[in-house]
CSV table of C-alpha atoms in Angstrom, one decimal:
chain,number,residue,atom,x,y,z
B,280,MET,CA,28.4,8.2,-0.2
B,281,ALA,CA,25.9,11.2,-0.5
B,282,ASP,CA,27.6,13.6,1.9
B,283,GLY,CA,25.2,16.5,1.2
B,284,THR,CA,22.1,14.5,2.0
B,285,LYS,CA,23.8,13.0,5.1
B,286,LYS,CA,24.5,16.5,6.3
B,287,LEU,CA,21.0,17.5,5.6
B,288,SER,CA,19.7,14.5,7.6
B,289,LYS,CA,22.1,15.4,10.5
B,290,ILE,CA,20.8,19.0,10.6
B,291,LEU,CA,17.2,17.8,10.6
B,292,GLU,CA,17.9,15.8,13.8
B,293,SER,CA,17.1,19.0,15.6
B,294,ALA,CA,14.0,19.9,13.5
B,295,THR,CA,10.5,19.4,14.8
B,296,ILE,CA,7.1,18.6,13.4
B,297,ASN,CA,5.0,21.6,12.4
B,298,GLY,CA,1.6,22.4,10.8
B,299,TYR,CA,3.0,21.7,7.3
B,300,HIS,CA,3.8,18.1,8.2
B,301,TYR,CA,0.2,17.5,9.5
B,302,ASN,CA,-1.2,19.0,6.3
B,303,LEU,CA,1.1,16.8,4.3
B,304,LEU,CA,0.0,13.7,6.2
B,305,GLY,CA,-3.7,14.7,5.7
B,306,LEU,CA,-3.4,15.2,2.0
B,307,PHE,CA,-1.3,12.1,1.3
B,308,GLY,CA,-3.3,10.1,3.8
B,309,LEU,CA,-6.5,11.0,2.0
B,310,GLU,CA,-5.0,9.8,-1.3
B,311,ARG,CA,-3.8,6.6,0.5
B,312,ALA,CA,-7.3,5.9,1.6
B,313,LEU,CA,-8.7,6.4,-1.9
B,314,ASN,CA,-5.9,4.2,-3.2
B,315,GLY,CA,-6.9,1.5,-0.8
B,316,MET,CA,-10.5,1.9,-1.7
B,317,GLU,CA,-9.7,1.4,-5.4
B,318,VAL,CA,-7.7,-1.7,-4.7
B,319,MET,CA,-10.4,-3.4,-2.5
B,320,ILE,CA,-13.5,-2.5,-4.6
B,321,ILE,CA,-12.7,-5.3,-7.0
B,322,SER,CA,-13.1,-8.0,-4.3
B,323,PHE,CA,-16.7,-7.0,-3.8
B,324,VAL,CA,-17.4,-6.8,-7.5
B,325,LEU,CA,-15.7,-10.1,-8.5
B,326,PRO,CA,-18.6,-12.4,-7.6
B,327,ILE,CA,-21.0,-10.3,-9.8
B,328,LEU,CA,-18.5,-10.1,-12.7
B,329,THR,CA,-18.0,-13.9,-12.5
B,330,LYS,CA,-21.6,-14.5,-13.2
B,331,THR,CA,-22.2,-11.5,-15.6
B,332,TRP,CA,-19.2,-12.4,-17.8
B,333,ASN,CA,-19.5,-16.2,-17.3
B,334,MET,CA,-15.9,-16.4,-16.1
B,335,SER,CA,-14.0,-19.5,-14.9
B,336,GLY,CA,-12.3,-19.5,-11.5
B,337,PHE,CA,-9.0,-18.9,-13.2
B,338,GLN,CA,-10.4,-15.9,-15.1
B,339,THR,CA,-11.9,-14.5,-11.9
B,340,GLY,CA,-8.4,-14.8,-10.3
B,341,LEU,CA,-6.9,-12.9,-13.2
B,342,ILE,CA,-9.4,-10.1,-13.0
B,343,GLY,CA,-8.7,-9.9,-9.2
B,344,SER,CA,-5.0,-9.8,-10.0
B,345,ALA,CA,-5.0,-7.4,-13.0
B,346,GLY,CA,-4.7,-4.3,-10.9
B,347,ILE,CA,-1.8,-5.9,-8.9
B,348,ILE,CA,0.0,-6.8,-12.2
B,349,GLY,CA,-0.3,-3.1,-13.2
B,350,MET,CA,0.9,-2.0,-9.7
B,351,MET,CA,4.0,-4.2,-10.1
B,352,ILE,CA,5.0,-2.6,-13.4
B,353,GLY,CA,3.9,0.8,-12.1
B,354,ASN,CA,6.2,0.4,-9.1
B,355,PHE,CA,9.3,-0.1,-11.4
B,356,PHE,CA,8.3,2.5,-14.0
B,357,TRP,CA,7.1,5.4,-11.7
B,358,GLY,CA,9.9,4.7,-9.2
B,359,ASN,CA,12.5,5.3,-11.8
B,360,ILE,CA,10.8,8.3,-13.2
B,361,SER,CA,10.5,9.8,-9.6
B,362,ASP,CA,14.2,9.4,-8.9
B,363,ARG,CA,15.0,11.1,-12.2
B,364,TRP,CA,12.3,13.8,-12.5
B,365,GLY,CA,11.2,14.4,-8.9
B,366,ARG,CA,8.6,13.2,-6.4
B,367,LYS,CA,5.8,15.8,-6.6
B,368,ASP,CA,5.1,15.9,-10.3
B,369,THR,CA,5.5,12.2,-10.7
B,370,PHE,CA,3.0,11.6,-7.8
B,371,ILE,CA,0.4,13.9,-9.6
B,372,TYR,CA,0.7,11.9,-12.8
B,373,CYS,CA,0.3,8.7,-10.9
B,374,VAL,CA,-3.0,9.9,-9.3
B,375,LEU,CA,-4.3,11.1,-12.7
B,376,ASN,CA,-3.4,7.7,-14.2
B,377,TYR,CA,-5.3,5.5,-11.7
B,378,SER,CA,-8.3,7.9,-11.4
B,379,ILE,CA,-9.0,8.0,-15.1
B,380,PHE,CA,-8.6,4.3,-15.8
B,381,GLY,CA,-10.3,3.3,-12.6
B,382,GLY,CA,-13.3,5.4,-13.5
B,383,LEU,CA,-13.4,4.0,-17.1
B,384,THR,CA,-13.7,0.5,-15.6
B,385,ALA,CA,-17.4,1.4,-15.2
B,386,PHE,CA,-17.7,1.0,-18.9
B,387,ALA,CA,-16.0,-2.5,-19.1
B,388,PHE,CA,-18.1,-5.0,-21.1
B,389,SER,CA,-16.1,-8.3,-21.0
B,390,PHE,CA,-13.3,-10.2,-19.3
B,391,SER,CA,-10.8,-8.7,-21.7
B,392,SER,CA,-11.9,-5.1,-21.4
B,393,GLY,CA,-12.1,-5.5,-17.6
B,394,PHE,CA,-8.7,-7.0,-17.3
B,395,ILE,CA,-7.1,-4.2,-19.5
B,396,LEU,CA,-8.7,-1.4,-17.5
B,397,ARG,CA,-7.8,-2.9,-14.1
B,398,PHE,CA,-4.2,-3.3,-15.3
B,399,LEU,CA,-4.0,0.3,-16.5
B,400,THR,CA,-5.5,1.4,-13.2
B,401,GLY,CA,-2.9,-0.5,-11.3
B,402,LEU,CA,0.0,1.3,-13.1
B,403,GLY,CA,-0.9,4.5,-11.3
B,404,LEU,CA,-1.9,2.9,-8.0
B,405,GLY,CA,1.5,1.3,-7.6
B,406,GLY,CA,3.3,4.4,-8.5
B,407,ALA,CA,1.4,6.6,-6.1
B,408,LEU,CA,2.1,4.3,-3.2
B,409,ILE,CA,5.9,4.3,-3.5
B,410,VAL,CA,6.4,7.9,-4.8
B,411,GLY,CA,4.1,9.3,-2.1
B,412,THR,CA,6.0,7.4,0.6
B,413,SER,CA,9.3,8.8,-0.8
B,414,LEU,CA,8.1,12.4,-0.8
B,415,VAL,CA,6.7,12.2,2.7
B,416,THR,CA,9.8,10.4,4.1
B,417,GLU,CA,12.0,13.1,2.6
B,418,SER,CA,9.9,15.9,4.1
B,419,LEU,CA,10.0,14.8,7.7
B,420,PRO,CA,12.3,15.4,10.7
B,421,ASN,CA,14.3,12.3,11.6
B,422,GLU,CA,12.6,11.8,15.0
B,423,ALA,CA,9.1,11.6,13.4
B,424,ARG,CA,10.0,9.7,10.2
B,425,GLY,CA,9.1,6.2,11.2
B,426,ARG,CA,5.8,6.8,13.0
B,427,PHE,CA,4.6,9.3,10.3
B,428,ILE,CA,5.1,6.8,7.5
B,429,VAL,CA,3.1,4.2,9.6
B,430,TYR,CA,0.4,6.9,10.1
B,431,LEU,CA,0.4,7.5,6.4
B,432,ASP,CA,-0.3,3.9,5.6
B,433,GLY,CA,-2.8,3.8,8.4
B,434,PHE,CA,-5.2,5.6,6.1
B,435,TRP,CA,-5.4,2.4,4.0
B,436,PRO,CA,-8.0,0.7,6.1
B,437,ILE,CA,-10.1,3.8,5.9
B,438,GLY,CA,-10.2,3.1,2.2
B,439,ASN,CA,-11.2,-0.5,3.0
B,440,ILE,CA,-14.1,0.9,5.0
B,441,LEU,CA,-15.1,3.2,2.2
B,442,ALA,CA,-15.0,0.3,-0.2
B,443,ALA,CA,-17.2,-1.9,2.0
B,444,LEU,CA,-19.7,0.9,2.7
B,445,SER,CA,-19.9,1.9,-0.9
B,446,SER,CA,-20.3,-1.7,-2.0
B,447,PHE,CA,-23.0,-2.3,0.6
B,448,PHE,CA,-25.1,0.7,-0.4
B,449,ILE,CA,-24.6,0.5,-4.2
B,450,LEU,CA,-24.6,-3.3,-4.6
B,451,SER,CA,-27.3,-4.1,-2.0
B,452,TYR,CA,-29.2,-1.2,-0.4
B,453,PHE,CA,-30.0,0.9,-3.5
B,454,SER,CA,-30.2,-2.0,-6.0
B,455,PHE,CA,-33.0,-4.0,-7.4
B,456,GLN,CA,-32.1,-7.3,-9.1
B,457,GLY,CA,-28.5,-6.1,-9.7
B,458,SER,CA,-29.4,-2.8,-11.2
B,459,ILE,CA,-30.1,0.8,-10.3
B,460,ALA,CA,-32.7,2.7,-12.2
B,461,LEU,CA,-32.0,6.2,-13.4
B,462,PRO,CA,-34.4,8.7,-15.1
B,463,TYR,CA,-34.1,8.6,-18.9
B,464,LEU,CA,-31.3,6.0,-18.8
B,465,GLY,CA,-33.2,3.1,-17.4
B,466,ALA,CA,-31.7,0.2,-15.4
B,467,ILE,CA,-27.9,0.2,-15.2
B,468,ASP,CA,-25.7,-2.5,-13.7
B,469,ASN,CA,-25.1,-1.5,-10.0
B,470,TRP,CA,-21.4,-2.4,-10.0
B,471,ARG,CA,-20.7,0.2,-12.7
B,472,PHE,CA,-21.5,3.0,-10.1
B,473,LEU,CA,-18.8,1.7,-7.8
B,474,PHE,CA,-16.1,2.3,-10.4
B,475,LEU,CA,-17.4,5.8,-11.2
B,476,LEU,CA,-16.3,6.7,-7.7
B,477,SER,CA,-12.7,6.1,-8.9
B,478,PHE,CA,-12.7,9.5,-10.6
B,479,LEU,CA,-12.8,11.2,-7.1
B,480,PRO,CA,-9.0,11.2,-6.5
B,481,ILE,CA,-8.5,13.7,-9.3
B,482,LEU,CA,-9.8,16.4,-6.8
B,483,ILE,CA,-6.8,15.8,-4.6
B,484,ILE,CA,-4.4,16.9,-7.3
B,485,PHE,CA,-5.3,20.6,-6.9
B,486,PRO,CA,-4.3,21.1,-3.2
B,487,ILE,CA,-1.2,18.9,-3.7
B,488,LYS,CA,-0.1,21.1,-6.5
B,489,SER,CA,-0.5,24.3,-4.6
B,490,ARG,CA,0.4,23.3,-1.0
B,491,VAL,CA,3.0,20.5,-1.2
B,492,ARG,CA,6.7,21.4,-1.5
B,493,LYS,CA,9.2,19.4,-3.5
B,494,SER,CA,11.6,17.0,-1.7
B,495,PRO,CA,14.7,18.9,-0.5
B,496,TYR,CA,16.7,15.7,-0.5
B,497,HIS,CA,15.9,15.0,-4.1
B,498,LEU,CA,16.7,18.6,-5.1
B,499,LEU,CA,20.0,18.4,-3.3
B,500,GLU,CA,20.9,15.0,-4.8
B,501,ASN,CA,20.3,16.5,-8.3
B,502,GLY,CA,22.5,19.6,-7.7
B,503,LYS,CA,19.8,22.2,-7.0
B,504,LEU,CA,21.4,23.5,-3.8
B,505,GLU,CA,19.6,26.9,-3.5
B,506,GLU,CA,16.2,25.5,-4.4
B,507,SER,CA,16.8,22.7,-1.8
B,508,LYS,CA,17.6,25.3,0.9
B,509,GLU,CA,14.5,27.3,-0.1
B,510,LYS,CA,12.3,24.3,0.4
B,511,ILE,CA,13.9,23.4,3.7
B,512,LYS,CA,13.1,26.9,5.0
B,513,LYS,CA,9.5,26.6,4.0
B,514,ILE,CA,9.0,23.0,5.3
B,515,PHE,CA,10.9,23.3,8.6
B,516,SER,CA,10.8,25.9,11.3
B,517,THR,CA,13.7,28.3,10.7
B,518,LYS,CA,14.7,28.3,14.4
B,519,ASP,CA,15.3,24.6,14.2
B,520,ILE,CA,18.0,24.9,11.5
B,521,GLN,CA,19.2,28.5,11.9
B,522,GLY,CA,22.8,28.9,10.8
B,523,GLN,CA,23.2,25.3,9.7
B,524,LEU,CA,22.2,25.4,6.1
B,525,SER,CA,25.5,26.8,5.0
B,526,GLU,CA,27.1,23.4,5.9
B,527,ILE,CA,25.2,21.6,3.2
B,528,ASN,CA,27.0,21.0,-0.1
B,529,VAL,CA,25.9,19.7,-3.4
B,530,ASP,CA,26.4,16.0,-3.9
B,531,GLU,CA,28.3,14.7,-6.9
B,532,GLY,CA,26.1,12.9,-9.4
B,533,SER,CA,26.1,9.1,-9.0
B,534,SER,CA,24.5,6.3,-11.0
B,535,THR,CA,20.8,5.7,-10.6
B,536,GLY,CA,18.3,3.1,-11.8
B,537,PHE,CA,17.8,-0.6,-11.5
B,538,LYS,CA,21.5,-1.7,-11.8
B,539,LYS,CA,22.4,0.5,-8.8
B,540,LEU,CA,20.1,-1.7,-6.7
B,541,PHE,CA,22.3,-4.7,-7.3
B,542,SER,CA,25.7,-3.0,-7.0
B,543,GLU,CA,28.0,-4.3,-4.3
B,544,ASP,CA,26.7,-1.8,-1.7
B,545,TYR,CA,23.0,-2.6,-2.1
B,546,ARG,CA,22.8,-6.2,-3.5
B,547,LEU,CA,22.1,-8.0,-0.2
B,548,ARG,CA,19.6,-5.5,1.1
B,549,SER,CA,17.8,-5.6,-2.3
B,550,ILE,CA,17.5,-9.4,-2.1
B,551,PHE,CA,16.4,-9.3,1.5
B,552,LEU,CA,13.7,-6.7,0.8
B,553,GLY,CA,12.5,-8.6,-2.2
B,554,VAL,CA,11.9,-11.7,-0.1
B,555,ILE,CA,10.1,-9.7,2.6
B,556,TRP,CA,7.8,-7.9,0.2
B,557,PHE,CA,7.1,-11.1,-1.7
B,558,THR,CA,6.0,-13.0,1.4
B,559,LEU,CA,3.9,-10.2,2.7
B,560,ASN,CA,2.1,-9.6,-0.6
B,561,PHE,CA,1.5,-13.2,-1.3
B,562,GLY,CA,-0.1,-13.7,2.1
B,563,TYR,CA,-2.0,-10.5,2.2
B,564,TYR,CA,-3.5,-10.2,-1.3
B,565,GLY,CA,-4.2,-14.0,-1.5
B,566,PHE,CA,-6.1,-13.9,1.8
B,567,PHE,CA,-8.0,-10.6,1.7
B,568,ILE,CA,-8.9,-10.6,-2.0
B,569,TRP,CA,-10.7,-13.9,-1.4
B,570,LEU,CA,-11.9,-13.1,2.1
B,571,PRO,CA,-15.5,-12.0,1.1
B,572,ASP,CA,-15.9,-15.1,-1.0
B,573,THR,CA,-14.5,-17.3,1.8
B,574,LEU,CA,-16.7,-15.8,4.5
B,575,THR,CA,-19.8,-16.2,2.3
B,576,ALA,CA,-19.0,-19.8,1.4
B,577,VAL,CA,-18.4,-21.1,4.9
B,578,LYS,CA,-21.3,-19.0,6.2
B,579,LEU,CA,-19.3,-17.6,9.1
B,580,PHE,CA,-21.2,-14.3,9.0
B,581,ASP,CA,-24.7,-13.2,8.2
B,582,ASN,CA,-23.6,-9.8,6.8
B,583,VAL,CA,-20.2,-10.0,5.2
B,584,TYR,CA,-20.2,-6.2,4.4
B,585,LEU,CA,-20.6,-5.2,8.0
B,586,TYR,CA,-18.0,-7.6,9.3
B,587,LEU,CA,-15.5,-6.4,6.7
B,588,ILE,CA,-16.1,-2.9,8.0
B,589,LEU,CA,-15.4,-4.1,11.5
B,590,ILE,CA,-12.2,-5.7,10.3
B,591,ALA,CA,-11.1,-2.5,8.7
B,592,LEU,CA,-11.9,-0.5,11.9
B,593,VAL,CA,-9.7,-2.9,13.9
B,594,GLN,CA,-6.9,-2.3,11.4
B,595,VAL,CA,-6.8,1.4,12.4
B,596,PRO,CA,-5.6,0.7,16.0
B,597,GLY,CA,-3.3,-1.9,14.4
B,598,TYR,CA,-1.5,0.9,12.6
B,599,LEU,CA,-1.4,3.1,15.7
B,600,PHE,CA,0.1,0.2,17.7
B,601,ALA,CA,2.7,-0.3,14.9
B,602,ALA,CA,3.5,3.4,14.9
B,603,TYR,CA,4.1,3.2,18.6
B,604,LEU,CA,6.3,0.0,18.4
B,605,ILE,CA,8.4,1.2,15.4
B,606,ASP,CA,10.0,3.9,17.6
B,607,LYS,CA,10.1,1.8,20.8
B,608,LEU,CA,11.3,-1.6,19.6
B,609,GLY,CA,12.7,-0.5,16.2
B,610,ARG,CA,11.8,-1.5,12.6
B,611,LYS,CA,13.2,-5.0,12.7
B,612,LYS,CA,11.5,-6.3,15.9
B,613,SER,CA,8.2,-4.7,15.0
B,614,LEU,CA,8.0,-6.0,11.5
B,615,SER,CA,9.0,-9.6,12.4
B,616,SER,CA,6.5,-9.7,15.3
B,617,PHE,CA,3.6,-8.4,13.3
B,618,MET,CA,4.3,-10.8,10.4
B,619,LEU,CA,4.7,-13.9,12.6
B,620,LEU,CA,1.6,-13.2,14.6
B,621,ALA,CA,-0.5,-12.6,11.4
B,622,GLY,CA,0.8,-15.8,9.9
B,623,LEU,CA,0.1,-17.8,13.0
B,624,LEU,CA,-3.5,-16.5,13.3
B,625,ILE,CA,-4.3,-17.1,9.6
B,626,LEU,CA,-3.0,-20.7,10.0
B,627,ILE,CA,-5.2,-21.3,13.0
B,628,PHE,CA,-8.2,-19.8,11.2
B,629,SER,CA,-7.5,-22.0,8.1
B,630,LEU,CA,-7.3,-25.2,10.1
B,631,LYS,CA,-10.7,-24.5,11.7
B,632,LEU,CA,-12.5,-23.7,8.4
B,633,ASP,CA,-13.6,-27.4,8.0
B,634,ASN,CA,-15.0,-27.5,11.5
B,635,ILE,CA,-17.1,-24.4,12.2
B,636,THR,CA,-19.6,-24.9,15.0
B,637,GLN,CA,-21.7,-22.7,17.2
B,638,SER,CA,-19.3,-23.2,20.0
B,639,ASN,CA,-16.2,-21.9,18.1
B,640,LEU,CA,-17.9,-19.2,16.0
B,641,LEU,CA,-16.9,-16.3,18.3
B,642,TYR,CA,-13.4,-17.8,18.6
B,643,LEU,CA,-12.9,-17.8,14.8
B,644,LYS,CA,-14.3,-14.3,14.5
B,645,LEU,CA,-11.8,-13.0,17.0
B,646,ILE,CA,-8.9,-14.8,15.4
B,647,LEU,CA,-9.8,-13.4,12.0
B,648,THR,CA,-10.0,-9.9,13.5
B,649,ALA,CA,-6.7,-10.2,15.2
B,650,ALA,CA,-5.1,-11.5,12.0
B,651,SER,CA,-6.3,-8.4,10.2
B,652,PHE,CA,-4.8,-6.2,13.0
B,653,PHE,CA,-1.3,-7.6,12.6
B,654,ALA,CA,-1.4,-8.2,8.8
B,655,VAL,CA,-2.2,-4.6,8.0
B,656,GLY,CA,0.1,-3.3,10.7
B,657,SER,CA,3.0,-5.0,8.8
B,658,TRP,CA,2.4,-2.7,5.8
B,659,GLY,CA,3.0,0.5,7.6
B,660,ILE,CA,6.2,-0.8,9.1
B,661,ILE,CA,7.6,-2.2,5.8
B,662,TYR,CA,7.1,1.1,4.0
B,663,ALA,CA,9.1,3.0,6.6
B,664,TYR,CA,11.7,0.3,6.9
B,665,THR,CA,12.3,0.1,3.1
B,666,SER,CA,12.4,3.8,2.6
B,667,GLU,CA,15.2,4.1,5.1
B,668,LEU,CA,17.3,1.3,3.7
B,669,PHE,CA,17.9,3.0,0.3
B,670,PRO,CA,19.6,6.4,-0.3
B,671,THR,CA,17.8,9.4,-1.9
B,672,LYS,CA,19.3,8.7,-5.3
B,673,ILE,CA,17.5,5.4,-5.6
B,674,ARG,CA,14.9,5.6,-2.8
B,675,SER,CA,11.8,5.5,-5.1
B,676,MET,CA,13.5,3.0,-7.4
B,677,GLY,CA,14.3,0.8,-4.4
B,678,LEU,CA,10.8,1.1,-3.1
B,679,GLY,CA,9.5,0.4,-6.6
B,680,TYR,CA,11.7,-2.7,-7.0
B,681,ALA,CA,10.7,-4.1,-3.6
B,682,SER,CA,7.0,-3.3,-4.0
B,683,GLY,CA,7.2,-4.6,-7.6
B,684,ILE,CA,8.6,-8.0,-6.4
B,685,GLY,CA,5.8,-8.0,-3.9
B,686,LYS,CA,3.2,-7.4,-6.5
B,687,ILE,CA,4.4,-10.5,-8.4
B,688,ALA,CA,3.5,-12.4,-5.3
B,689,GLY,CA,0.3,-10.3,-5.0
B,690,VAL,CA,-0.7,-11.6,-8.5
B,691,LEU,CA,0.2,-15.2,-7.6
B,692,GLY,CA,-1.6,-15.2,-4.3
B,693,PRO,CA,-5.2,-14.7,-5.5
B,694,ILE,CA,-4.6,-17.0,-8.6
B,695,ILE,CA,-3.2,-19.9,-6.5
B,696,ALA,CA,-5.9,-19.4,-3.9
B,697,GLY,CA,-8.4,-19.5,-6.7
B,698,LEU,CA,-7.0,-22.7,-8.1
B,699,LEU,CA,-6.9,-24.3,-4.6
B,700,VAL,CA,-10.3,-23.2,-3.5
B,701,SER,CA,-11.9,-25.9,-5.6
B,702,LYS,CA,-10.4,-28.4,-3.2
B,703,SER,CA,-11.3,-26.5,0.0
B,704,TYR,CA,-11.0,-23.1,1.5
B,705,LYS,CA,-8.6,-24.5,4.1
B,706,ALA,CA,-6.3,-25.7,1.2
B,707,ALA,CA,-6.5,-22.2,-0.3
B,708,THR,CA,-5.7,-20.2,2.9
B,709,LEU,CA,-3.0,-22.4,4.5
B,710,PRO,CA,-0.2,-21.3,2.1
B,711,LEU,CA,-1.1,-17.7,2.7
B,712,GLY,CA,-0.5,-18.0,6.5
B,713,LEU,CA,2.8,-19.8,5.9
B,714,SER,CA,4.0,-17.0,3.7
B,715,PHE,CA,3.6,-14.5,6.6
B,716,LEU,CA,5.6,-16.9,8.9
B,717,ILE,CA,8.4,-17.2,6.4
B,718,GLY,CA,8.7,-13.5,5.9
B,719,GLY,CA,8.8,-12.8,9.7
B,720,THR,CA,11.5,-15.4,10.1
B,721,VAL,CA,13.6,-13.9,7.4
B,722,VAL,CA,13.4,-10.4,9.0
B,723,ILE,CA,14.7,-12.0,12.3
B,724,LEU,CA,17.6,-13.7,10.6
B,725,PHE,CA,18.8,-11.1,8.1
B,726,GLY,CA,17.2,-7.7,9.0
B,727,LYS,CA,19.2,-4.7,10.1
B,728,GLU,CA,17.8,-2.0,12.3
B,729,THR,CA,17.4,1.5,10.8
B,730,ARG,CA,15.9,3.4,13.8
B,731,LYS,CA,17.6,6.7,14.5
B,732,LYS,CA,19.8,6.2,11.4
B,733,LEU,CA,20.5,9.2,9.1
B,734,LEU,CA,19.0,9.4,5.7
B,735,SER,CA,21.6,9.4,2.9
């Protein structure tokens, strides 16, 4: 057991939130929003690329899943690097990774080049999500840990809004016959401008490098006691921890890496989290990657862009509600409730897709909006829950493993939905709702509560 990190966590029970933590939330929240924007942009571009590159339904599904495949591998790779080399530097490399390859997607010219660039973009996207979560988790007082991680993930729908707005203006408002005319360059495919926006996250690196402190937990776990104490004094108010830092000792080194996840101490929780992340990703990515295409096909909305913005706006209070519940009800009850409600609502929506009438139109819109509320709220809770179930030595690796397993499902979800959509949109969406229900049930049966537990 990591006694040093346990003592640190015990000391931080009396620590309080200060300005540094809000700055940290703002910086990493901005990155999370741009991360979400990068993930969602492909769903708006897919219909255009399908026609432009003459792709089959299967190829379209692969392009939609390419970034998720990259995220899966990035989760494992960057998670392991983060546990060995540190959170802050690894996070910066992740942002550089996805910004560069995301921007270069603007120059893709075929299915093959598009797939490769989206895959490489995904490597950094996946790493940034789990490494950022680890760093923020290890920089917070115990009492604020759960809700702040939900707040962090609450920036994700802001990215969805940015993706929808950018797509509306670039693909529709400023375009003529699929192109945007520029002086001297002539007409350029409009979708290429969307991917040029992917270079923007590079700008976040500069304030992160200068303002963000390294994780005191990770430093302590790696034998850097004095540096850890120095970071603690800078991150937390001195009066909260005065006279207690002398109690902290250096932890003895212990094994790290993938094998540690399936040692006797962590095997069951690793399997449990793998199942939860799999079901959440399968349902979420399968449903929301295909949502613009589904809404257009069943003619449920006149303006898909504006409705997707509305859905994203509804997701923000979904995160706020999740942040409230996670400290009131605990992680287990909150996550199971959100997943079960999301699954039930998606099932109801799916069953009504073959019978859309004027009388049930508003009803279906409300169901879809509520499903989005609970589906995205699940994400904030699961990040907080997972980060608390693994110790510092393997926290990023544990998050990377769980998220990586989830991304396998995130790849399968859009592909399977793409194969089933030829039968009907109901057939494509029903399994996605069932996936949420299975995950919520597993949390009820096998989940353990981590609220108010010390980090180790």
